[in-house]
Amino acid sequence: MNGDLIKKMYREFGISDKVIEMSSRIEKELKERFDAVDAVAEYNQMKVLKAFRRNQVSEAHLGTSTGYGYNDIGRDTLEQVYADVFHTESALVRAQITCGTHALTVALAGNLRPGDEIFSPVGLPYDTLQGVIGIRKEKGSLAEYGVSYAQADLKSDGSFDYEAIKAGINGRTRLVTIQRSKGYASRPTLSVEAIGELISFVKKIKPDVICMVDNCYGEFVETIEPSDVGADMVVGSLIKNPGGGLAPIGGYICGKKEYVDNAAYRLTAPGLGRELGASLGVNPAFYQGLFLAPAVTAAALKGAIFAARLYESLGFKVIPNGTEERYDIIQAVELGRPEYLEAFCRGIQYAAPVDSHVTPEPWDMPGYDSKVIMAAGTFVSGASIELSADGPLRAPYTAFFQGGLTYAHAKLGIMMSLQKLCEEDDSVMP
Ligand SMILES: *Cc1c(COP(=O)(O)O)cnc(C)c1O
């Protein structure tokens, strides 16, 4: 393939030679890094296929059910495939799970009773979970049902505060919630290995406590999952990594049979549990999405690494930085100025497959204390495994971005973001 042809195409997108040349230089430096990401994807692709083969996934499983959804073999087999991929006894993978927050809510509410306490050894959980637990007052929170909450913060260097954890676990502690990804907080994302060490420590203090991991954004980034290192439940969203960009909705809970069953009684109704829940035509997308998930996650990761190195080399602070190990697909770039953040998001939007003609504007989003700007031109509304970016309009004007169904698209989006930044201020790139 003639490199000039590719260049010509980038120029047609309005990208300057300066940006094109810098990007190709950065990309060349990343070869080893990308090879390592591809090796993880290769392993995970086989892990997924092994589960498909073991469960003899066949055409009959791609069918659908309606109404009560009794005996949906496609749905039930898919759940066994998930259980095999995550090496758990059981799994609940449903279109009726609205989003990641709902999956976590069902896992918590199904397994907690009045008087129980939830303990987080990794600081405050994700924003929406704070409302679910009742750390932030919300109607219907677990706090209203008599479930209390306690936490131990991470130390300032990001490590576990074992003393505080030991002190925080008491007779009422029934469930320990561990968030793998930093989400939009400033702490580091946890490696699966670190999660394993934390779980061992917790289980030594209290062997019968349920260890639940919020696995959002972490699936398939490593060759092992938290369920491989002792987690009793791992929970996540299908419009992030494991849906592979194809799942139009859904969430999963994988873990010990008893805990997954308890969650199912909460998702549908006591006494009904997992027997009900029509798949409404989503089975093919769930299977094919899981099949693609390792490759899609790798594409998103490569995009994040490319962006980190590109922006880092221009002097911006990036988290994680261009060389450190990664345990989720989120990339933060501190842009320092509101007009830079807006330009960055414009670039991501202009490279999108859907709504590339619209210009994102900052708006007053409910629940935020400053305006927020979002760039997303996704096939599945709000899907963050597809290339998307957002950031609050307040110092240090950080763009959080993630996703990219293909590396070529993630790369184009990031090059476009830099192009828009240069158009805003040509001193960005000397
Ligand atoms: C995305 C996410 C969730 C759930 O978010 P939804 O928007 O409800 O899908 C929970 N925890 C973390 C760490 C996340 O990244």
CSV table of C-alpha atoms and ligand atoms in Angstrom, one decimal:
chain,number,residue,atom,x,y,z
A,1,MET,CA,0.0,0.0,0.0
A,2,ASN,CA,1.3,3.4,-1.0
A,3,GLY,CA,1.7,5.7,2.0
A,4,ASP,CA,1.0,8.7,-0.3
A,5,LEU,CA,-2.5,7.4,-0.9
A,6,ILE,CA,-3.3,7.3,2.8
A,7,LYS,CA,-1.8,10.8,3.2
A,8,LYS,CA,-4.0,12.1,0.4
A,9,MET,CA,-7.0,10.7,2.2
A,10,TYR,CA,-6.1,12.4,5.5
A,11,ARG,CA,-5.7,15.6,3.6
A,12,GLU,CA,-9.2,15.2,2.2
A,13,PHE,CA,-10.3,15.1,5.8
A,14,GLY,CA,-8.6,18.5,6.3
A,15,ILE,CA,-5.7,17.2,8.3
A,16,SER,CA,-2.4,19.1,7.8
A,17,ASP,CA,0.9,17.5,6.8
A,18,LYS,CA,2.3,18.5,10.1
A,19,VAL,CA,-0.3,16.5,12.0
A,20,ILE,CA,0.0,13.6,9.5
A,21,GLU,CA,3.8,13.4,9.8
A,22,MET,CA,3.8,13.7,13.6
A,23,SER,CA,1.2,11.0,13.8
A,24,SER,CA,3.1,8.5,11.7
A,25,ARG,CA,6.3,9.2,13.6
A,26,ILE,CA,4.5,8.5,16.9
A,27,GLU,CA,2.8,5.4,15.5
A,28,LYS,CA,6.2,3.9,14.5
A,29,GLU,CA,7.5,4.3,18.0
A,30,LEU,CA,4.6,2.3,19.3
A,31,LYS,CA,5.1,-0.9,17.4
A,32,GLU,CA,6.2,-2.9,20.4
A,33,ARG,CA,3.4,-1.6,22.5
A,34,PHE,CA,0.9,-2.4,19.9
A,35,ASP,CA,2.3,-5.9,19.5
A,36,ALA,CA,1.8,-6.5,23.2
A,37,VAL,CA,-1.9,-5.3,22.9
A,38,ASP,CA,-2.4,-7.6,19.9
A,39,ALA,CA,-1.0,-10.6,21.8
A,40,VAL,CA,-3.5,-10.1,24.6
A,41,ALA,CA,-6.3,-9.9,22.0
A,42,GLU,CA,-5.1,-13.0,20.3
A,43,TYR,CA,-5.2,-14.9,23.7
A,44,ASN,CA,-8.6,-13.5,24.6
A,45,GLN,CA,-10.0,-14.3,21.1
A,46,MET,CA,-9.2,-17.9,21.8
A,47,LYS,CA,-10.6,-17.7,25.3
A,48,VAL,CA,-13.9,-16.6,23.8
A,49,LEU,CA,-13.9,-19.1,21.0
A,50,LYS,CA,-13.1,-21.9,23.4
A,51,ALA,CA,-16.2,-21.0,25.4
A,52,PHE,CA,-18.3,-20.9,22.1
A,53,ARG,CA,-17.0,-24.4,21.1
A,54,ARG,CA,-17.4,-25.9,24.6
A,55,ASN,CA,-21.1,-24.8,24.6
A,56,GLN,CA,-21.6,-25.9,21.0
A,57,VAL,CA,-23.0,-22.5,20.0
A,58,SER,CA,-25.2,-23.1,16.9
A,59,GLU,CA,-27.6,-21.5,14.6
A,60,ALA,CA,-30.5,-22.4,16.9
A,61,HIS,CA,-29.0,-20.1,19.6
A,62,LEU,CA,-29.3,-17.1,17.4
A,63,GLY,CA,-33.1,-17.2,17.5
A,64,THR,CA,-35.4,-15.1,19.7
A,65,SER,CA,-38.1,-15.3,22.3
A,66,THR,CA,-41.0,-13.0,23.2
A,67,GLY,CA,-43.4,-12.7,26.1
A,68,TYR,CA,-42.2,-14.5,29.3
A,69,GLY,CA,-39.2,-15.9,27.4
A,70,TYR,CA,-39.3,-19.4,29.0
A,71,ASN,CA,-36.8,-21.9,27.5
A,72,ASP,CA,-34.8,-19.4,25.5
A,73,ILE,CA,-31.9,-21.7,24.7
A,74,GLY,CA,-30.0,-18.9,23.0
A,75,ARG,CA,-30.1,-16.7,26.1
A,76,ASP,CA,-29.3,-19.6,28.5
A,77,THR,CA,-26.4,-20.8,26.4
A,78,LEU,CA,-25.0,-17.3,26.0
A,79,GLU,CA,-25.0,-17.1,29.8
A,80,GLN,CA,-23.0,-20.3,30.0
A,81,VAL,CA,-20.6,-18.9,27.5
A,82,TYR,CA,-20.1,-15.8,29.6
A,83,ALA,CA,-19.6,-18.0,32.7
A,84,ASP,CA,-16.9,-20.0,30.8
A,85,VAL,CA,-15.1,-16.9,29.6
A,86,PHE,CA,-15.1,-15.4,33.1
A,87,HIS,CA,-14.4,-18.8,34.7
A,88,THR,CA,-17.4,-18.5,37.0
A,89,GLU,CA,-20.2,-20.9,38.1
A,90,SER,CA,-22.9,-18.8,36.6
A,91,ALA,CA,-23.8,-15.7,34.7
A,92,LEU,CA,-26.8,-13.5,34.1
A,93,VAL,CA,-26.6,-11.6,30.7
A,94,ARG,CA,-29.7,-9.8,29.8
A,95,ALA,CA,-31.3,-7.2,27.6
A,96,GLN,CA,-33.5,-6.3,30.6
A,97,ILE,CA,-30.4,-4.9,32.3
A,98,THR,CA,-30.5,-1.3,31.2
A,99,CYS,CA,-26.9,-0.2,31.8
A,100,GLY,CA,-23.9,-0.8,34.0
A,101,THR,CA,-25.4,1.0,36.9
A,102,HIS,CA,-28.5,-1.2,36.7
A,103,ALA,CA,-26.4,-4.4,36.6
A,104,LEU,CA,-24.5,-3.2,39.7
A,105,THR,CA,-27.8,-2.2,41.4
A,106,VAL,CA,-29.3,-5.6,40.8
A,107,ALA,CA,-26.1,-7.4,42.0
A,108,LEU,CA,-26.1,-5.3,45.2
A,109,ALA,CA,-29.8,-5.3,46.0
A,110,GLY,CA,-30.2,-9.0,45.3
A,111,ASN,CA,-27.5,-9.9,47.8
A,112,LEU,CA,-28.0,-7.4,50.6
A,113,ARG,CA,-30.5,-7.3,53.4
A,114,PRO,CA,-31.5,-4.7,56.0
A,115,GLY,CA,-28.7,-4.3,58.5
A,116,ASP,CA,-25.9,-5.3,56.1
A,117,GLU,CA,-23.0,-3.0,55.3
A,118,ILE,CA,-21.3,-2.4,52.0
A,119,PHE,CA,-17.6,-1.6,52.2
A,120,SER,CA,-15.4,0.0,49.5
A,121,PRO,CA,-11.7,-0.4,50.1
A,122,VAL,CA,-10.8,1.8,47.1
A,123,GLY,CA,-12.5,5.1,47.9
A,124,LEU,CA,-15.7,6.6,46.6
A,125,PRO,CA,-17.4,4.5,43.9
A,126,TYR,CA,-18.5,5.8,40.4
A,127,ASP,CA,-20.8,8.7,40.5
A,128,THR,CA,-24.1,6.9,39.7
A,129,LEU,CA,-23.3,4.2,42.3
A,130,GLN,CA,-23.2,6.8,45.0
A,131,GLY,CA,-26.9,7.4,44.4
A,132,VAL,CA,-27.6,3.7,44.3
A,133,ILE,CA,-25.9,3.1,47.6
A,134,GLY,CA,-27.3,6.3,49.2
A,135,ILE,CA,-23.9,8.0,49.7
A,136,ARG,CA,-25.7,10.7,47.8
A,137,LYS,CA,-29.4,10.9,48.8
A,138,GLU,CA,-31.7,9.4,46.1
A,139,LYS,CA,-35.1,7.9,46.2
A,140,GLY,CA,-35.0,4.1,46.4
A,141,SER,CA,-31.3,3.9,47.4
A,142,LEU,CA,-30.0,1.0,49.4
A,143,ALA,CA,-29.7,3.3,52.4
A,144,GLU,CA,-33.5,3.6,52.4
A,145,TYR,CA,-33.7,-0.2,52.8
A,146,GLY,CA,-31.4,-0.1,55.8
A,147,VAL,CA,-28.1,-1.0,54.1
A,148,SER,CA,-25.2,1.1,55.3
A,149,TYR,CA,-22.0,2.0,53.7
A,150,ALA,CA,-18.3,2.5,54.7
A,151,GLN,CA,-15.1,3.1,52.8
A,152,ALA,CA,-11.4,3.2,53.1
A,153,ASP,CA,-9.6,5.6,50.8
A,154,LEU,CA,-6.6,4.7,48.7
A,155,LYS,CA,-3.3,6.2,50.0
A,156,SER,CA,-2.0,9.3,48.2
A,157,ASP,CA,0.3,7.1,46.1
A,158,GLY,CA,-2.7,5.1,44.9
A,159,SER,CA,-1.9,2.0,47.0
A,160,PHE,CA,-4.3,0.2,49.4
A,161,ASP,CA,-4.5,1.4,52.9
A,162,TYR,CA,-4.5,-2.1,54.5
A,163,GLU,CA,-4.9,-0.7,58.1
A,164,ALA,CA,-7.9,1.3,57.2
A,165,ILE,CA,-9.4,-1.7,55.4
A,166,LYS,CA,-8.9,-3.9,58.3
A,167,ALA,CA,-10.5,-1.3,60.6
A,168,GLY,CA,-13.4,-0.8,58.2
A,169,ILE,CA,-14.6,-4.4,58.0
A,170,ASN,CA,-16.9,-5.3,60.8
A,171,GLY,CA,-19.6,-7.9,61.8
A,172,ARG,CA,-22.2,-6.3,59.5
A,173,THR,CA,-19.9,-6.1,56.4
A,174,ARG,CA,-21.7,-8.4,53.9
A,175,LEU,CA,-20.3,-7.2,50.6
A,176,VAL,CA,-17.0,-5.5,49.5
A,177,THR,CA,-17.3,-3.5,46.3
A,178,ILE,CA,-14.1,-3.0,44.3
A,179,GLN,CA,-14.1,-0.7,41.2
A,180,ARG,CA,-11.5,-1.8,38.7
A,181,SER,CA,-11.5,1.3,36.5
A,182,LYS,CA,-10.8,4.8,37.8
A,183,GLY,CA,-13.8,5.9,35.8
A,184,TYR,CA,-13.6,9.7,35.9
A,185,ALA,CA,-11.7,10.0,39.1
A,186,SER,CA,-8.0,10.8,39.5
A,187,ARG,CA,-6.9,7.6,41.2
A,188,PRO,CA,-5.1,4.9,39.2
A,189,THR,CA,-7.0,2.0,37.6
A,190,LEU,CA,-6.4,-1.3,39.4
A,191,SER,CA,-4.7,-4.2,37.7
A,192,VAL,CA,-6.4,-7.6,38.0
A,193,GLU,CA,-3.4,-8.7,40.0
A,194,ALA,CA,-3.8,-5.9,42.5
A,195,ILE,CA,-7.5,-6.7,42.8
A,196,GLY,CA,-6.5,-10.3,43.6
A,197,GLU,CA,-4.2,-9.1,46.4
A,198,LEU,CA,-6.9,-7.0,47.8
A,199,ILE,CA,-9.4,-9.8,47.7
A,200,SER,CA,-7.0,-12.2,49.5
A,201,PHE,CA,-6.5,-9.6,52.2
A,202,VAL,CA,-10.2,-9.0,52.7
A,203,LYS,CA,-11.0,-12.8,52.7
A,204,LYS,CA,-8.4,-13.4,55.4
A,205,ILE,CA,-10.2,-10.9,57.6
A,206,LYS,CA,-13.7,-12.1,56.7
A,207,PRO,CA,-13.9,-15.3,54.6
A,208,ASP,CA,-17.6,-15.2,53.9
A,209,VAL,CA,-17.8,-11.7,52.7
A,210,ILE,CA,-19.0,-11.3,49.1
A,211,CYS,CA,-16.3,-9.6,46.9
A,212,MET,CA,-17.9,-7.8,44.0
A,213,VAL,CA,-15.9,-6.1,41.2
A,214,ASP,CA,-17.3,-3.3,39.1
A,215,ASN,CA,-15.6,-4.5,35.9
A,216,CYS,CA,-16.7,-1.6,33.6
A,217,TYR,CA,-14.2,-0.6,30.9
A,218,GLY,CA,-11.8,-3.4,32.1
A,219,GLU,CA,-13.0,-6.5,30.2
A,220,PHE,CA,-10.4,-8.1,27.9
A,221,VAL,CA,-7.7,-5.5,28.6
A,222,GLU,CA,-5.8,-8.2,30.3
A,223,THR,CA,-5.7,-12.0,29.8
A,224,ILE,CA,-7.3,-12.5,33.2
A,225,GLU,CA,-10.4,-11.1,34.8
A,226,PRO,CA,-11.2,-10.3,38.5
A,227,SER,CA,-13.1,-13.6,38.7
A,228,ASP,CA,-9.8,-15.4,38.0
A,229,VAL,CA,-8.3,-13.9,41.2
A,230,GLY,CA,-11.1,-14.6,43.7
A,231,ALA,CA,-13.9,-12.1,42.9
A,232,ASP,CA,-17.3,-13.6,43.8
A,233,MET,CA,-19.2,-11.4,41.3
A,234,VAL,CA,-18.0,-9.4,38.3
A,235,VAL,CA,-20.4,-6.9,36.8
A,236,GLY,CA,-20.4,-4.7,33.7
A,237,SER,CA,-22.2,-3.1,30.8
A,238,LEU,CA,-22.7,-4.6,27.3
A,239,ILE,CA,-22.4,-1.2,25.7
A,240,LYS,CA,-18.8,-1.1,26.9
A,241,ASN,CA,-16.1,-3.6,26.1
A,242,PRO,CA,-17.9,-7.0,26.2
A,243,GLY,CA,-20.7,-6.0,23.8
A,244,GLY,CA,-18.0,-5.5,21.1
A,245,GLY,CA,-19.9,-2.5,19.7
A,246,LEU,CA,-22.8,-4.7,18.5
A,247,ALA,CA,-24.9,-5.2,21.7
A,248,PRO,CA,-27.6,-2.5,21.5
A,249,ILE,CA,-28.3,-2.7,25.3
A,250,GLY,CA,-27.6,-5.0,28.3
A,251,GLY,CA,-25.4,-5.9,31.2
A,252,TYR,CA,-23.9,-8.9,32.8
A,253,ILE,CA,-23.3,-10.4,36.2
A,254,CYS,CA,-20.9,-13.4,36.4
A,255,GLY,CA,-20.1,-15.2,39.6
A,256,LYS,CA,-21.0,-17.8,42.2
A,257,LYS,CA,-24.3,-19.4,41.4
A,258,GLU,CA,-26.0,-18.4,44.6
A,259,TYR,CA,-25.1,-14.7,44.2
A,260,VAL,CA,-26.1,-14.6,40.5
A,261,ASP,CA,-29.4,-16.3,41.3
A,262,ASN,CA,-30.0,-13.8,44.1
A,263,ALA,CA,-29.4,-11.0,41.5
A,264,ALA,CA,-31.8,-12.7,39.1
A,265,TYR,CA,-34.6,-12.7,41.8
A,266,ARG,CA,-34.1,-9.0,42.0
A,267,LEU,CA,-34.0,-8.4,38.3
A,268,THR,CA,-37.3,-10.2,37.6
A,269,ALA,CA,-39.1,-11.2,40.8
A,270,PRO,CA,-38.7,-13.4,43.8
A,271,GLY,CA,-39.6,-16.9,42.8
A,272,LEU,CA,-39.3,-16.1,39.1
A,273,GLY,CA,-35.6,-15.3,38.8
A,274,ARG,CA,-33.7,-16.2,35.6
A,275,GLU,CA,-36.3,-18.4,34.0
A,276,LEU,CA,-38.0,-15.4,32.6
A,277,GLY,CA,-36.8,-12.6,30.4
A,278,ALA,CA,-37.4,-12.7,26.6
A,279,SER,CA,-34.4,-12.0,24.5
A,280,LEU,CA,-36.4,-10.0,21.9
A,281,GLY,CA,-34.0,-10.6,19.1
A,282,VAL,CA,-30.7,-9.5,20.7
A,283,ASN,CA,-29.1,-13.0,20.9
A,284,PRO,CA,-27.1,-12.6,17.6
A,285,ALA,CA,-25.8,-9.2,18.6
A,286,PHE,CA,-24.8,-10.5,22.0
A,287,TYR,CA,-23.0,-13.5,20.7
A,288,GLN,CA,-21.3,-11.7,17.8
A,289,GLY,CA,-20.4,-8.7,20.1
A,290,LEU,CA,-18.7,-11.0,22.6
A,291,PHE,CA,-16.9,-12.7,19.7
A,292,LEU,CA,-15.6,-9.3,18.5
A,293,ALA,CA,-14.9,-7.9,22.0
A,294,PRO,CA,-11.3,-8.8,22.3
A,295,ALA,CA,-10.4,-7.2,19.0
A,296,VAL,CA,-12.5,-4.2,19.6
A,297,THR,CA,-11.0,-3.7,23.1
A,298,ALA,CA,-7.6,-3.9,21.5
A,299,ALA,CA,-8.5,-1.3,18.9
A,300,ALA,CA,-9.7,1.1,21.6
A,301,LEU,CA,-6.5,0.5,23.7
A,302,LYS,CA,-4.2,1.2,20.8
A,303,GLY,CA,-6.1,4.4,20.1
A,304,ALA,CA,-5.7,5.5,23.8
A,305,ILE,CA,-2.0,4.7,23.7
A,306,PHE,CA,-1.6,6.6,20.4
A,307,ALA,CA,-3.4,9.6,21.9
A,308,ALA,CA,-1.3,9.5,25.1
A,309,ARG,CA,2.0,9.6,23.2
A,310,LEU,CA,0.8,12.2,20.7
A,311,TYR,CA,-0.4,14.7,23.3
A,312,GLU,CA,2.3,13.9,25.7
A,313,SER,CA,4.9,14.8,23.1
A,314,LEU,CA,3.2,18.2,22.7
A,315,GLY,CA,3.6,18.8,26.4
A,316,PHE,CA,0.1,18.0,27.6
A,317,LYS,CA,-0.4,16.0,30.8
A,318,VAL,CA,-2.0,12.7,29.9
A,319,ILE,CA,-3.4,10.0,32.3
A,320,PRO,CA,-2.3,7.2,31.9
A,321,ASN,CA,1.0,8.5,30.4
A,322,GLY,CA,2.3,7.1,27.1
A,323,THR,CA,4.4,4.4,28.6
A,324,GLU,CA,2.7,3.0,31.7
A,325,GLU,CA,0.7,-0.3,31.7
A,326,ARG,CA,-3.0,0.0,31.1
A,327,TYR,CA,-5.9,-1.7,32.9
A,328,ASP,CA,-8.8,0.0,31.2
A,329,ILE,CA,-9.6,1.8,28.0
A,330,ILE,CA,-10.1,5.4,29.3
A,331,GLN,CA,-7.6,8.1,28.4
A,332,ALA,CA,-7.5,11.6,30.0
A,333,VAL,CA,-5.8,14.6,28.4
A,334,GLU,CA,-5.5,17.7,30.4
A,335,LEU,CA,-5.9,20.5,27.8
A,336,GLY,CA,-5.7,23.5,30.2
A,337,ARG,CA,-8.0,25.8,28.3
A,338,PRO,CA,-11.8,25.7,27.6
A,339,GLU,CA,-11.3,26.5,23.9
A,340,TYR,CA,-8.9,23.6,23.6
A,341,LEU,CA,-11.3,21.2,25.2
A,342,GLU,CA,-14.0,22.3,22.8
A,343,ALA,CA,-11.7,22.0,19.8
A,344,PHE,CA,-10.7,18.5,20.9
A,345,CYS,CA,-14.3,17.3,21.1
A,346,ARG,CA,-15.1,18.9,17.7
A,347,GLY,CA,-12.3,16.8,16.2
A,348,ILE,CA,-13.7,13.5,17.7
A,349,GLN,CA,-17.2,14.4,16.5
A,350,TYR,CA,-16.1,15.3,12.9
A,351,ALA,CA,-14.5,11.9,12.6
A,352,ALA,CA,-17.5,10.0,13.8
A,353,PRO,CA,-19.5,7.6,11.5
A,354,VAL,CA,-22.8,9.1,12.7
A,355,ASP,CA,-23.5,12.8,13.1
A,356,SER,CA,-20.1,13.9,11.8
A,357,HIS,CA,-21.8,17.1,10.6
A,358,VAL,CA,-22.8,18.4,14.0
A,359,THR,CA,-20.7,20.6,16.3
A,360,PRO,CA,-20.7,19.7,20.0
A,361,GLU,CA,-21.5,22.5,22.4
A,362,PRO,CA,-21.1,22.7,26.2
A,363,TRP,CA,-24.4,22.4,28.0
A,364,ASP,CA,-25.7,22.4,31.6
A,365,MET,CA,-26.1,18.7,32.3
A,366,PRO,CA,-28.2,17.7,35.3
A,367,GLY,CA,-26.1,16.7,38.3
A,368,TYR,CA,-23.0,18.6,37.2
A,369,ASP,CA,-21.7,21.8,38.7
A,370,SER,CA,-20.2,23.1,35.5
A,371,LYS,CA,-21.1,22.8,31.8
A,372,VAL,CA,-20.1,19.6,30.1
A,373,ILE,CA,-19.1,19.0,26.5
A,374,MET,CA,-19.6,15.7,24.8
A,375,ALA,CA,-18.6,14.3,21.4
A,376,ALA,CA,-20.3,11.1,20.4
A,377,GLY,CA,-21.4,9.9,17.0
A,378,THR,CA,-22.2,6.4,17.8
A,379,PHE,CA,-24.3,3.6,16.3
A,380,VAL,CA,-25.6,2.6,19.8
A,381,SER,CA,-26.7,5.7,21.7
A,382,GLY,CA,-24.2,6.5,24.5
A,383,ALA,CA,-22.0,3.5,23.8
A,384,SER,CA,-18.6,4.3,25.2
A,385,ILE,CA,-16.8,1.4,23.5
A,386,GLU,CA,-17.4,3.5,20.4
A,387,LEU,CA,-15.1,6.5,20.0
A,388,SER,CA,-16.4,9.2,22.3
A,389,ALA,CA,-15.1,12.1,24.4
A,390,ASP,CA,-16.4,14.4,27.1
A,391,GLY,CA,-15.2,16.7,29.7
A,392,PRO,CA,-16.5,19.3,32.3
A,393,LEU,CA,-15.8,22.9,31.4
A,394,ARG,CA,-13.7,23.6,34.4
A,395,ALA,CA,-10.0,23.6,35.2
A,396,PRO,CA,-7.8,21.8,34.2
A,397,TYR,CA,-10.2,21.3,31.2
A,398,THR,CA,-9.6,17.5,30.9
A,399,ALA,CA,-10.9,15.6,27.9
A,400,PHE,CA,-11.8,12.0,28.9
A,401,PHE,CA,-12.1,9.8,25.9
A,402,GLN,CA,-12.5,6.2,25.2
A,403,GLY,CA,-13.4,3.6,22.6
A,404,GLY,CA,-13.0,3.1,18.9
A,405,LEU,CA,-14.4,0.1,17.2
A,406,THR,CA,-11.4,0.0,14.9
A,407,TYR,CA,-7.9,1.4,15.4
A,408,ALA,CA,-8.0,3.2,12.1
A,409,HIS,CA,-11.1,5.1,13.3
A,410,ALA,CA,-9.6,5.9,16.7
A,411,LYS,CA,-6.5,7.2,15.1
A,412,LEU,CA,-8.4,9.4,12.6
A,413,GLY,CA,-10.5,10.8,15.5
A,414,ILE,CA,-7.4,11.7,17.5
A,415,MET,CA,-5.6,13.2,14.5
A,416,MET,CA,-8.7,15.2,13.8
A,417,SER,CA,-8.8,16.4,17.5
A,418,LEU,CA,-5.2,17.6,17.1
A,419,GLN,CA,-6.0,19.3,13.8
A,420,LYS,CA,-8.9,21.2,15.4
A,421,LEU,CA,-6.6,22.2,18.3
A,422,CYS,CA,-4.1,23.5,15.8
A,423,GLU,CA,-6.7,25.5,14.0
A,424,GLU,CA,-7.8,27.0,17.3
A,425,ASP,CA,-4.2,27.9,18.2
A,426,ASP,CA,-1.3,27.2,15.9
A,427,SER,CA,1.2,27.5,18.7
A,428,VAL,CA,0.1,24.1,20.0
A,429,MET,CA,2.3,22.5,17.4
A,430,PRO,CA,5.5,24.3,16.8
B,1,LIG,C1,-19.7,3.1,33.0
B,1,LIG,C2,-19.4,2.8,34.4
B,1,LIG,C3,-20.5,2.3,35.2
B,1,LIG,C4,-21.9,2.2,34.8
B,1,LIG,O1,-22.3,3.2,34.0
B,1,LIG,P1,-23.6,3.2,33.1
B,1,LIG,O2,-23.5,4.5,32.4
B,1,LIG,O3,-24.8,3.0,34.0
B,1,LIG,O4,-23.5,2.0,32.1
B,1,LIG,C5,-20.1,2.0,36.5
B,1,LIG,N1,-18.8,2.0,36.9
B,1,LIG,C6,-17.8,2.4,36.1
B,1,LIG,C7,-16.4,2.4,36.7
B,1,LIG,C8,-18.1,2.8,34.8
B,1,LIG,O5,-17.1,3.1,34.0
